[in-house]
Amino acid sequence: MAGEKEMAGVDFSTLPEGCISHVLSLTSPRDACRAAIVSPVFRSAEASDTVWERFLPPDIAGILARAVDRVQYSSKRELFFRLCGDPILIDDRKMSFFLDRTTGRKCYLLSARLLTIVWGDTPSYWRWIDDPNSRFSEVAELLDVCWLEIRGQLDTKELSPHTKYVACLVFNLTETTRGLEHPSQETSVKVGAQVSSHTTCLQTIEDALAIRPRRIRLRPQGRIGLGLGMRLRRAFIEPPVPEPPEQATPATVSTTNTVLPRKREDGWMEIELGQFDTDCGDVGEVDMSFMEVKGGFWKSGLIVQGIEIRPTN
């Protein structure tokens, strides 16, 4: 009771503003913003560069130097929220950098051009297109492959320490997507001794059943007997597609242990590849992969923007 009475009698307005700013800098961005509504004194202290310099990454100057366009700001607080709400392009527009609003931890979106996409430079399998909804100048569109393999890497020194991260493939599907519902895809995230893996499914079978593959028709030319006069106008309309097994129906395919995609606020889809922790002492490259190479099914209609790495929160 005595302690409560003593606390109740404290007049924080008498404390030096610098002292309050120092205390707030030891909290979190969220807590600092909450404290700002307590009183005008706290609001003034919260706006101090002392607070927000502590919340910004120590190497922020080096990151801003890598920005494609100059980042202008009048205070460290303005810079913090600028980086939270509007990611900046760095490294020749091949990577996007931003901050997690809650924690101030570093986040990245690696563009498709930074990823290793098997057959990605073969025009009959993949093509590179503009997408006005992408952060980057181009994205990768899957035309037709039976070997789907996408890999990405990021050095752990680019990330915030003592943070649990999640890596997600950021993608969209076209109206003619096929082959991504069966078999399921396999993902993994590896750094040092840490390994996180999932079974994923980019397209539900219910959606896939609504897309019927075109059939090949053989038409005789002229009135010559079928034995000699049959010719194909086109041998193949598209690469041969193995039929999915009859038992692969919504009633029999279980997704209990399968990670499914979710819609993002920016209109794209994402699916988790795995998680890792920068507090385990592991240094070096974070290796991320998304693949389906066992089924032999032809796949198409996947649009890849990149891989995002952010705190799990």
PDB file of N, CA, C and O in Angstrom, residues 24-25 27-34 46-58 60-61 64 71-88 97-107 160 311 313:
ATOM      1  N   LEU A  24      11.667   5.483 -22.658  1.00  0.00           N
ATOM      2  CA  LEU A  24      10.829   5.003 -23.765  1.00  0.00           C
ATOM      3  C   LEU A  24      11.649   4.247 -24.802  1.00  0.00           C
ATOM      4  O   LEU A  24      11.158   3.301 -25.421  1.00  0.00           O
ATOM      5  N   SER A  25      12.895   4.634 -24.994  1.00  0.00           N
ATOM      6  CA  SER A  25      13.742   3.962 -25.984  1.00  0.00           C
ATOM      7  C   SER A  25      14.077   2.534 -25.574  1.00  0.00           C
ATOM      8  O   SER A  25      14.518   1.735 -26.409  1.00  0.00           O
ATOM      9  N   THR A  27      11.804   0.501 -24.466  1.00  0.00           N
ATOM     10  CA  THR A  27      10.581  -0.289 -24.610  1.00  0.00           C
ATOM     11  C   THR A  27      10.477  -0.822 -26.041  1.00  0.00           C
ATOM     12  O   THR A  27      11.403  -1.448 -26.539  1.00  0.00           O
ATOM     13  N   SER A  28       9.384  -0.586 -26.693  1.00  0.00           N
ATOM     14  CA  SER A  28       9.167  -1.025 -28.079  1.00  0.00           C
ATOM     15  C   SER A  28       8.435   0.069 -28.823  1.00  0.00           C
ATOM     16  O   SER A  28       7.847   0.978 -28.195  1.00  0.00           O
ATOM     17  N   PRO A  29       8.431   0.046 -30.146  1.00  0.00           N
ATOM     18  CA  PRO A  29       7.691   1.070 -30.891  1.00  0.00           C
ATOM     19  C   PRO A  29       6.223   1.157 -30.475  1.00  0.00           C
ATOM     20  O   PRO A  29       5.675   2.256 -30.349  1.00  0.00           O
ATOM     21  N   ARG A  30       5.601   0.009 -30.265  1.00  0.00           N
ATOM     22  CA  ARG A  30       4.190   0.010 -29.874  1.00  0.00           C
ATOM     23  C   ARG A  30       4.003   0.670 -28.507  1.00  0.00           C
ATOM     24  O   ARG A  30       3.113   1.500 -28.320  1.00  0.00           O
ATOM     25  N   ASP A  31       4.852   0.306 -27.542  1.00  0.00           N
ATOM     26  CA  ASP A  31       4.716   0.863 -26.200  1.00  0.00           C
ATOM     27  C   ASP A  31       5.018   2.360 -26.182  1.00  0.00           C
ATOM     28  O   ASP A  31       4.392   3.129 -25.442  1.00  0.00           O
ATOM     29  N   ALA A  32       5.973   2.776 -26.999  1.00  0.00           N
ATOM     30  CA  ALA A  32       6.299   4.207 -27.057  1.00  0.00           C
ATOM     31  C   ALA A  32       5.119   5.008 -27.587  1.00  0.00           C
ATOM     32  O   ALA A  32       4.807   6.091 -27.069  1.00  0.00           O
ATOM     33  N   CYS A  33       4.444   4.491 -28.599  1.00  0.00           N
ATOM     34  CA  CYS A  33       3.280   5.181 -29.153  1.00  0.00           C
ATOM     35  C   CYS A  33       2.135   5.227 -28.142  1.00  0.00           C
ATOM     36  O   CYS A  33       1.402   6.218 -28.059  1.00  0.00           O
ATOM     37  N   ARG A  34       1.988   4.168 -27.388  1.00  0.00           N
ATOM     38  CA  ARG A  34       0.952   4.159 -26.359  1.00  0.00           C
ATOM     39  C   ARG A  34       1.250   5.192 -25.276  1.00  0.00           C
ATOM     40  O   ARG A  34       0.350   5.860 -24.773  1.00  0.00           O
ATOM     41  N   GLU A  46       8.307  11.197 -26.676  1.00  0.00           N
ATOM     42  CA  GLU A  46       8.198  10.080 -27.625  1.00  0.00           C
ATOM     43  C   GLU A  46       8.665  10.475 -29.018  1.00  0.00           C
ATOM     44  O   GLU A  46       9.169   9.644 -29.784  1.00  0.00           O
ATOM     45  N   ALA A  47       8.531  11.739 -29.371  1.00  0.00           N
ATOM     46  CA  ALA A  47       8.922  12.203 -30.704  1.00  0.00           C
ATOM     47  C   ALA A  47      10.423  12.416 -30.845  1.00  0.00           C
ATOM     48  O   ALA A  47      10.910  12.700 -31.942  1.00  0.00           O
ATOM     49  N   SER A  48      11.151  12.257 -29.777  1.00  0.00           N
ATOM     50  CA  SER A  48      12.589  12.519 -29.791  1.00  0.00           C
ATOM     51  C   SER A  48      13.338  11.511 -30.661  1.00  0.00           C
ATOM     52  O   SER A  48      12.994  10.323 -30.720  1.00  0.00           O
ATOM     53  N   ASP A  49      14.398  11.989 -31.316  1.00  0.00           N
ATOM     54  CA  ASP A  49      15.260  11.088 -32.092  1.00  0.00           C
ATOM     55  C   ASP A  49      15.923  10.047 -31.204  1.00  0.00           C
ATOM     56  O   ASP A  49      16.288   8.959 -31.668  1.00  0.00           O
ATOM     57  N   THR A  50      16.082  10.361 -29.939  1.00  0.00           N
ATOM     58  CA  THR A  50      16.682   9.401 -29.001  1.00  0.00           C
ATOM     59  C   THR A  50      15.883   8.110 -28.952  1.00  0.00           C
ATOM     60  O   THR A  50      16.451   7.015 -28.889  1.00  0.00           O
ATOM     61  N   VAL A  51      14.565   8.239 -28.998  1.00  0.00           N
ATOM     62  CA  VAL A  51      13.687   7.070 -28.937  1.00  0.00           C
ATOM     63  C   VAL A  51      13.775   6.265 -30.228  1.00  0.00           C
ATOM     64  O   VAL A  51      14.044   5.066 -30.226  1.00  0.00           O
ATOM     65  N   TRP A  52      13.574   6.924 -31.357  1.00  0.00           N
ATOM     66  CA  TRP A  52      13.417   6.195 -32.618  1.00  0.00           C
ATOM     67  C   TRP A  52      14.737   5.760 -33.227  1.00  0.00           C
ATOM     68  O   TRP A  52      14.775   4.821 -34.024  1.00  0.00           O
ATOM     69  N   GLU A  53      15.819   6.415 -32.848  1.00  0.00           N
ATOM     70  CA  GLU A  53      17.129   5.921 -33.285  1.00  0.00           C
ATOM     71  C   GLU A  53      17.407   4.548 -32.679  1.00  0.00           C
ATOM     72  O   GLU A  53      18.036   3.705 -33.297  1.00  0.00           O
ATOM     73  N   ARG A  54      16.912   4.328 -31.470  1.00  0.00           N
ATOM     74  CA  ARG A  54      17.077   3.039 -30.810  1.00  0.00           C
ATOM     75  C   ARG A  54      16.243   1.953 -31.493  1.00  0.00           C
ATOM     76  O   ARG A  54      16.620   0.785 -31.522  1.00  0.00           O
ATOM     77  N   PHE A  55      15.099   2.338 -32.070  1.00  0.00           N
ATOM     78  CA  PHE A  55      14.214   1.372 -32.719  1.00  0.00           C
ATOM     79  C   PHE A  55      14.645   1.057 -34.148  1.00  0.00           C
ATOM     80  O   PHE A  55      14.243   0.040 -34.712  1.00  0.00           O
ATOM     81  N   LEU A  56      15.427   1.939 -34.745  1.00  0.00           N
ATOM     82  CA  LEU A  56      15.928   1.687 -36.102  1.00  0.00           C
ATOM     83  C   LEU A  56      17.101   0.705 -36.047  1.00  0.00           C
ATOM     84  O   LEU A  56      17.831   0.655 -35.054  1.00  0.00           O
ATOM     85  N   PRO A  57      17.321  -0.081 -37.103  1.00  0.00           N
ATOM     86  CA  PRO A  57      18.462  -1.001 -37.123  1.00  0.00           C
ATOM     87  C   PRO A  57      19.779  -0.232 -37.017  1.00  0.00           C
ATOM     88  O   PRO A  57      19.900   0.884 -37.549  1.00  0.00           O
ATOM     89  N   PRO A  58      20.783  -0.788 -36.357  1.00  0.00           N
ATOM     90  CA  PRO A  58      22.082  -0.095 -36.225  1.00  0.00           C
ATOM     91  C   PRO A  58      22.728   0.210 -37.570  1.00  0.00           C
ATOM     92  O   PRO A  58      23.464   1.193 -37.696  1.00  0.00           O
ATOM     93  N   ILE A  60      21.195   1.062 -40.373  1.00  0.00           N
ATOM     94  CA  ILE A  60      20.209   1.684 -41.249  1.00  0.00           C
ATOM     95  C   ILE A  60      20.851   2.612 -42.272  1.00  0.00           C
ATOM     96  O   ILE A  60      20.385   2.708 -43.413  1.00  0.00           O
ATOM     97  N   ALA A  61      21.943   3.283 -41.896  1.00  0.00           N
ATOM     98  CA  ALA A  61      22.605   4.182 -42.846  1.00  0.00           C
ATOM     99  C   ALA A  61      23.118   3.413 -44.059  1.00  0.00           C
ATOM    100  O   ALA A  61      22.992   3.872 -45.203  1.00  0.00           O
ATOM    101  N   LEU A  64      20.097   2.431 -46.275  1.00  0.00           N
ATOM    102  CA  LEU A  64      19.588   3.564 -47.048  1.00  0.00           C
ATOM    103  C   LEU A  64      20.523   3.907 -48.209  1.00  0.00           C
ATOM    104  O   LEU A  64      20.066   4.372 -49.260  1.00  0.00           O
ATOM    105  N   VAL A  71      15.884   8.330 -49.790  1.00  0.00           N
ATOM    106  CA  VAL A  71      14.826   8.355 -48.787  1.00  0.00           C
ATOM    107  C   VAL A  71      14.949   9.646 -47.990  1.00  0.00           C
ATOM    108  O   VAL A  71      15.949   9.881 -47.314  1.00  0.00           O
ATOM    109  N   GLN A  72      13.942  10.476 -48.076  1.00  0.00           N
ATOM    110  CA  GLN A  72      13.963  11.759 -47.385  1.00  0.00           C
ATOM    111  C   GLN A  72      13.115  11.687 -46.116  1.00  0.00           C
ATOM    112  O   GLN A  72      12.037  11.092 -46.102  1.00  0.00           O
ATOM    113  N   TYR A  73      13.599  12.311 -45.055  1.00  0.00           N
ATOM    114  CA  TYR A  73      12.885  12.321 -43.784  1.00  0.00           C
ATOM    115  C   TYR A  73      13.392  13.488 -42.941  1.00  0.00           C
ATOM    116  O   TYR A  73      14.515  13.956 -43.121  1.00  0.00           O
ATOM    117  N   SER A  74      12.542  13.950 -42.040  1.00  0.00           N
ATOM    118  CA  SER A  74      12.900  15.089 -41.188  1.00  0.00           C
ATOM    119  C   SER A  74      13.224  14.673 -39.764  1.00  0.00           C
ATOM    120  O   SER A  74      13.749  15.474 -38.991  1.00  0.00           O
ATOM    121  N   SER A  75      12.890  13.449 -39.392  1.00  0.00           N
ATOM    122  CA  SER A  75      13.179  12.955 -38.044  1.00  0.00           C
ATOM    123  C   SER A  75      13.317  11.444 -38.089  1.00  0.00           C
ATOM    124  O   SER A  75      12.886  10.788 -39.051  1.00  0.00           O
ATOM    125  N   LYS A  76      13.920  10.880 -37.059  1.00  0.00           N
ATOM    126  CA  LYS A  76      14.065   9.427 -36.992  1.00  0.00           C
ATOM    127  C   LYS A  76      12.699   8.747 -36.854  1.00  0.00           C
ATOM    128  O   LYS A  76      12.497   7.637 -37.342  1.00  0.00           O
ATOM    129  N   ARG A  77      11.780   9.414 -36.200  1.00  0.00           N
ATOM    130  CA  ARG A  77      10.424   8.870 -36.085  1.00  0.00           C
ATOM    131  C   ARG A  77       9.759   8.785 -37.452  1.00  0.00           C
ATOM    132  O   ARG A  77       9.129   7.783 -37.791  1.00  0.00           O
ATOM    133  N   GLU A  78       9.901   9.838 -38.250  1.00  0.00           N
ATOM    134  CA  GLU A  78       9.326   9.836 -39.599  1.00  0.00           C
ATOM    135  C   GLU A  78       9.969   8.740 -40.451  1.00  0.00           C
ATOM    136  O   GLU A  78       9.285   8.054 -41.214  1.00  0.00           O
ATOM    137  N   LEU A  79      11.275   8.566 -40.323  1.00  0.00           N
ATOM    138  CA  LEU A  79      11.966   7.524 -41.073  1.00  0.00           C
ATOM    139  C   LEU A  79      11.450   6.148 -40.687  1.00  0.00           C
ATOM    140  O   LEU A  79      11.219   5.288 -41.553  1.00  0.00           O
ATOM    141  N   PHE A  80      11.267   5.924 -39.395  1.00  0.00           N
ATOM    142  CA  PHE A  80      10.785   4.619 -38.932  1.00  0.00           C
ATOM    143  C   PHE A  80       9.448   4.275 -39.577  1.00  0.00           C
ATOM    144  O   PHE A  80       9.289   3.194 -40.163  1.00  0.00           O
ATOM    145  N   PHE A  81       8.493   5.172 -39.491  1.00  0.00           N
ATOM    146  CA  PHE A  81       7.165   4.870 -40.037  1.00  0.00           C
ATOM    147  C   PHE A  81       7.154   4.908 -41.556  1.00  0.00           C
ATOM    148  O   PHE A  81       6.312   4.240 -42.184  1.00  0.00           O
ATOM    149  N   ARG A  82       8.072   5.642 -42.147  1.00  0.00           N
ATOM    150  CA  ARG A  82       8.210   5.595 -43.617  1.00  0.00           C
ATOM    151  C   ARG A  82       8.620   4.199 -44.050  1.00  0.00           C
ATOM    152  O   ARG A  82       8.094   3.651 -45.018  1.00  0.00           O
ATOM    153  N   LEU A  83       9.548   3.596 -43.323  1.00  0.00           N
ATOM    154  CA  LEU A  83      10.028   2.259 -43.684  1.00  0.00           C
ATOM    155  C   LEU A  83       9.033   1.165 -43.312  1.00  0.00           C
ATOM    156  O   LEU A  83       9.077   0.074 -43.870  1.00  0.00           O
ATOM    157  N   CYS A  84       8.150   1.450 -42.378  1.00  0.00           N
ATOM    158  CA  CYS A  84       7.110   0.472 -42.026  1.00  0.00           C
ATOM    159  C   CYS A  84       5.991   0.445 -43.066  1.00  0.00           C
ATOM    160  O   CYS A  84       5.478  -0.620 -43.413  1.00  0.00           O
ATOM    161  N   GLY A  85       5.605   1.624 -43.546  1.00  0.00           N
ATOM    162  CA  GLY A  85       4.449   1.696 -44.426  1.00  0.00           C
ATOM    163  C   GLY A  85       4.752   1.695 -45.899  1.00  0.00           C
ATOM    164  O   GLY A  85       3.861   1.448 -46.713  1.00  0.00           O
ATOM    165  N   ASP A  86       5.995   1.954 -46.274  1.00  0.00           N
ATOM    166  CA  ASP A  86       6.330   2.072 -47.697  1.00  0.00           C
ATOM    167  C   ASP A  86       7.701   1.445 -47.951  1.00  0.00           C
ATOM    168  O   ASP A  86       8.730   2.121 -47.848  1.00  0.00           O
ATOM    169  N   PRO A  87       7.747   0.156 -48.271  1.00  0.00           N
ATOM    170  CA  PRO A  87       9.039  -0.519 -48.490  1.00  0.00           C
ATOM    171  C   PRO A  87       9.864   0.177 -49.555  1.00  0.00           C
ATOM    172  O   PRO A  87       9.323   0.743 -50.513  1.00  0.00           O
ATOM    173  N   ILE A  88      11.174   0.152 -49.381  1.00  0.00           N
ATOM    174  CA  ILE A  88      12.068   0.784 -50.353  1.00  0.00           C
ATOM    175  C   ILE A  88      12.775  -0.294 -51.177  1.00  0.00           C
ATOM    176  O   ILE A  88      13.025  -1.397 -50.704  1.00  0.00           O
ATOM    177  N   PHE A  97      13.104  -3.637 -48.969  1.00  0.00           N
ATOM    178  CA  PHE A  97      13.402  -3.606 -47.533  1.00  0.00           C
ATOM    179  C   PHE A  97      12.319  -2.825 -46.810  1.00  0.00           C
ATOM    180  O   PHE A  97      11.850  -1.790 -47.286  1.00  0.00           O
ATOM    181  N   PHE A  98      11.925  -3.318 -45.626  1.00  0.00           N
ATOM    182  CA  PHE A  98      10.975  -2.593 -44.789  1.00  0.00           C
ATOM    183  C   PHE A  98      11.147  -3.039 -43.345  1.00  0.00           C
ATOM    184  O   PHE A  98      11.896  -3.981 -43.050  1.00  0.00           O
ATOM    185  N   LEU A  99      10.467  -2.351 -42.443  1.00  0.00           N
ATOM    186  CA  LEU A  99      10.547  -2.653 -41.022  1.00  0.00           C
ATOM    187  C   LEU A  99       9.216  -3.191 -40.514  1.00  0.00           C
ATOM    188  O   LEU A  99       8.149  -2.789 -40.988  1.00  0.00           O
ATOM    189  N   ASP A 100       9.301  -4.087 -39.555  1.00  0.00           N
ATOM    190  CA  ASP A 100       8.105  -4.563 -38.871  1.00  0.00           C
ATOM    191  C   ASP A 100       7.626  -3.466 -37.924  1.00  0.00           C
ATOM    192  O   ASP A 100       8.381  -2.993 -37.067  1.00  0.00           O
ATOM    193  N   ARG A 101       6.387  -3.036 -38.068  1.00  0.00           N
ATOM    194  CA  ARG A 101       5.870  -1.902 -37.320  1.00  0.00           C
ATOM    195  C   ARG A 101       5.851  -2.157 -35.815  1.00  0.00           C
ATOM    196  O   ARG A 101       6.067  -1.255 -35.014  1.00  0.00           O
ATOM    197  N   THR A 102       5.622  -3.404 -35.426  1.00  0.00           N
ATOM    198  CA  THR A 102       5.493  -3.709 -34.002  1.00  0.00           C
ATOM    199  C   THR A 102       6.837  -3.763 -33.297  1.00  0.00           C
ATOM    200  O   THR A 102       6.991  -3.283 -32.170  1.00  0.00           O
ATOM    201  N   THR A 103       7.831  -4.343 -33.965  1.00  0.00           N
ATOM    202  CA  THR A 103       9.111  -4.601 -33.305  1.00  0.00           C
ATOM    203  C   THR A 103      10.271  -3.783 -33.858  1.00  0.00           C
ATOM    204  O   THR A 103      11.304  -3.658 -33.194  1.00  0.00           O
ATOM    205  N   GLY A 104      10.131  -3.259 -35.075  1.00  0.00           N
ATOM    206  CA  GLY A 104      11.240  -2.559 -35.704  1.00  0.00           C
ATOM    207  C   GLY A 104      12.271  -3.496 -36.318  1.00  0.00           C
ATOM    208  O   GLY A 104      13.330  -3.051 -36.776  1.00  0.00           O
ATOM    209  N   ARG A 105      11.971  -4.793 -36.368  1.00  0.00           N
ATOM    210  CA  ARG A 105      12.910  -5.758 -36.948  1.00  0.00           C
ATOM    211  C   ARG A 105      12.947  -5.617 -38.471  1.00  0.00           C
ATOM    212  O   ARG A 105      11.982  -5.188 -39.110  1.00  0.00           O
ATOM    213  N   LYS A 106      14.081  -6.013 -39.040  1.00  0.00           N
ATOM    214  CA  LYS A 106      14.274  -5.885 -40.484  1.00  0.00           C
ATOM    215  C   LYS A 106      13.513  -6.968 -41.249  1.00  0.00           C
ATOM    216  O   LYS A 106      13.442  -8.118 -40.823  1.00  0.00           O
ATOM    217  N   CYS A 107      12.953  -6.566 -42.403  1.00  0.00           N
ATOM    218  CA  CYS A 107      12.206  -7.471 -43.270  1.00  0.00           C
ATOM    219  C   CYS A 107      12.670  -7.262 -44.716  1.00  0.00           C
ATOM    220  O   CYS A 107      13.056  -6.158 -45.097  1.00  0.00           O
ATOM    221  N   SER A 160      17.805  -9.027 -38.378  1.00  0.00           N
ATOM    222  CA  SER A 160      17.912  -8.566 -36.988  1.00  0.00           C
ATOM    223  C   SER A 160      18.261  -9.745 -36.086  1.00  0.00           C
ATOM    224  O   SER A 160      17.764 -10.854 -36.279  1.00  0.00           O
ATOM    225  N   PRO A 311       9.612 -11.092 -39.350  1.00  0.00           N
ATOM    226  CA  PRO A 311       9.419 -11.686 -38.029  1.00  0.00           C
ATOM    227  C   PRO A 311       8.077 -12.400 -37.938  1.00  0.00           C
ATOM    228  O   PRO A 311       7.101 -12.012 -38.576  1.00  0.00           O
ATOM    229  N   ASN A 313       6.211 -12.578 -35.248  1.00  0.00           N
ATOM    230  CA  ASN A 313       5.286 -11.865 -34.364  1.00  0.00           C
ATOM    231  C   ASN A 313       4.411 -12.848 -33.584  1.00  0.00           C
ATOM    232  O   ASN A 313       3.208 -12.643 -33.444  1.00  0.00           O
TER     233      ASN A 313
END
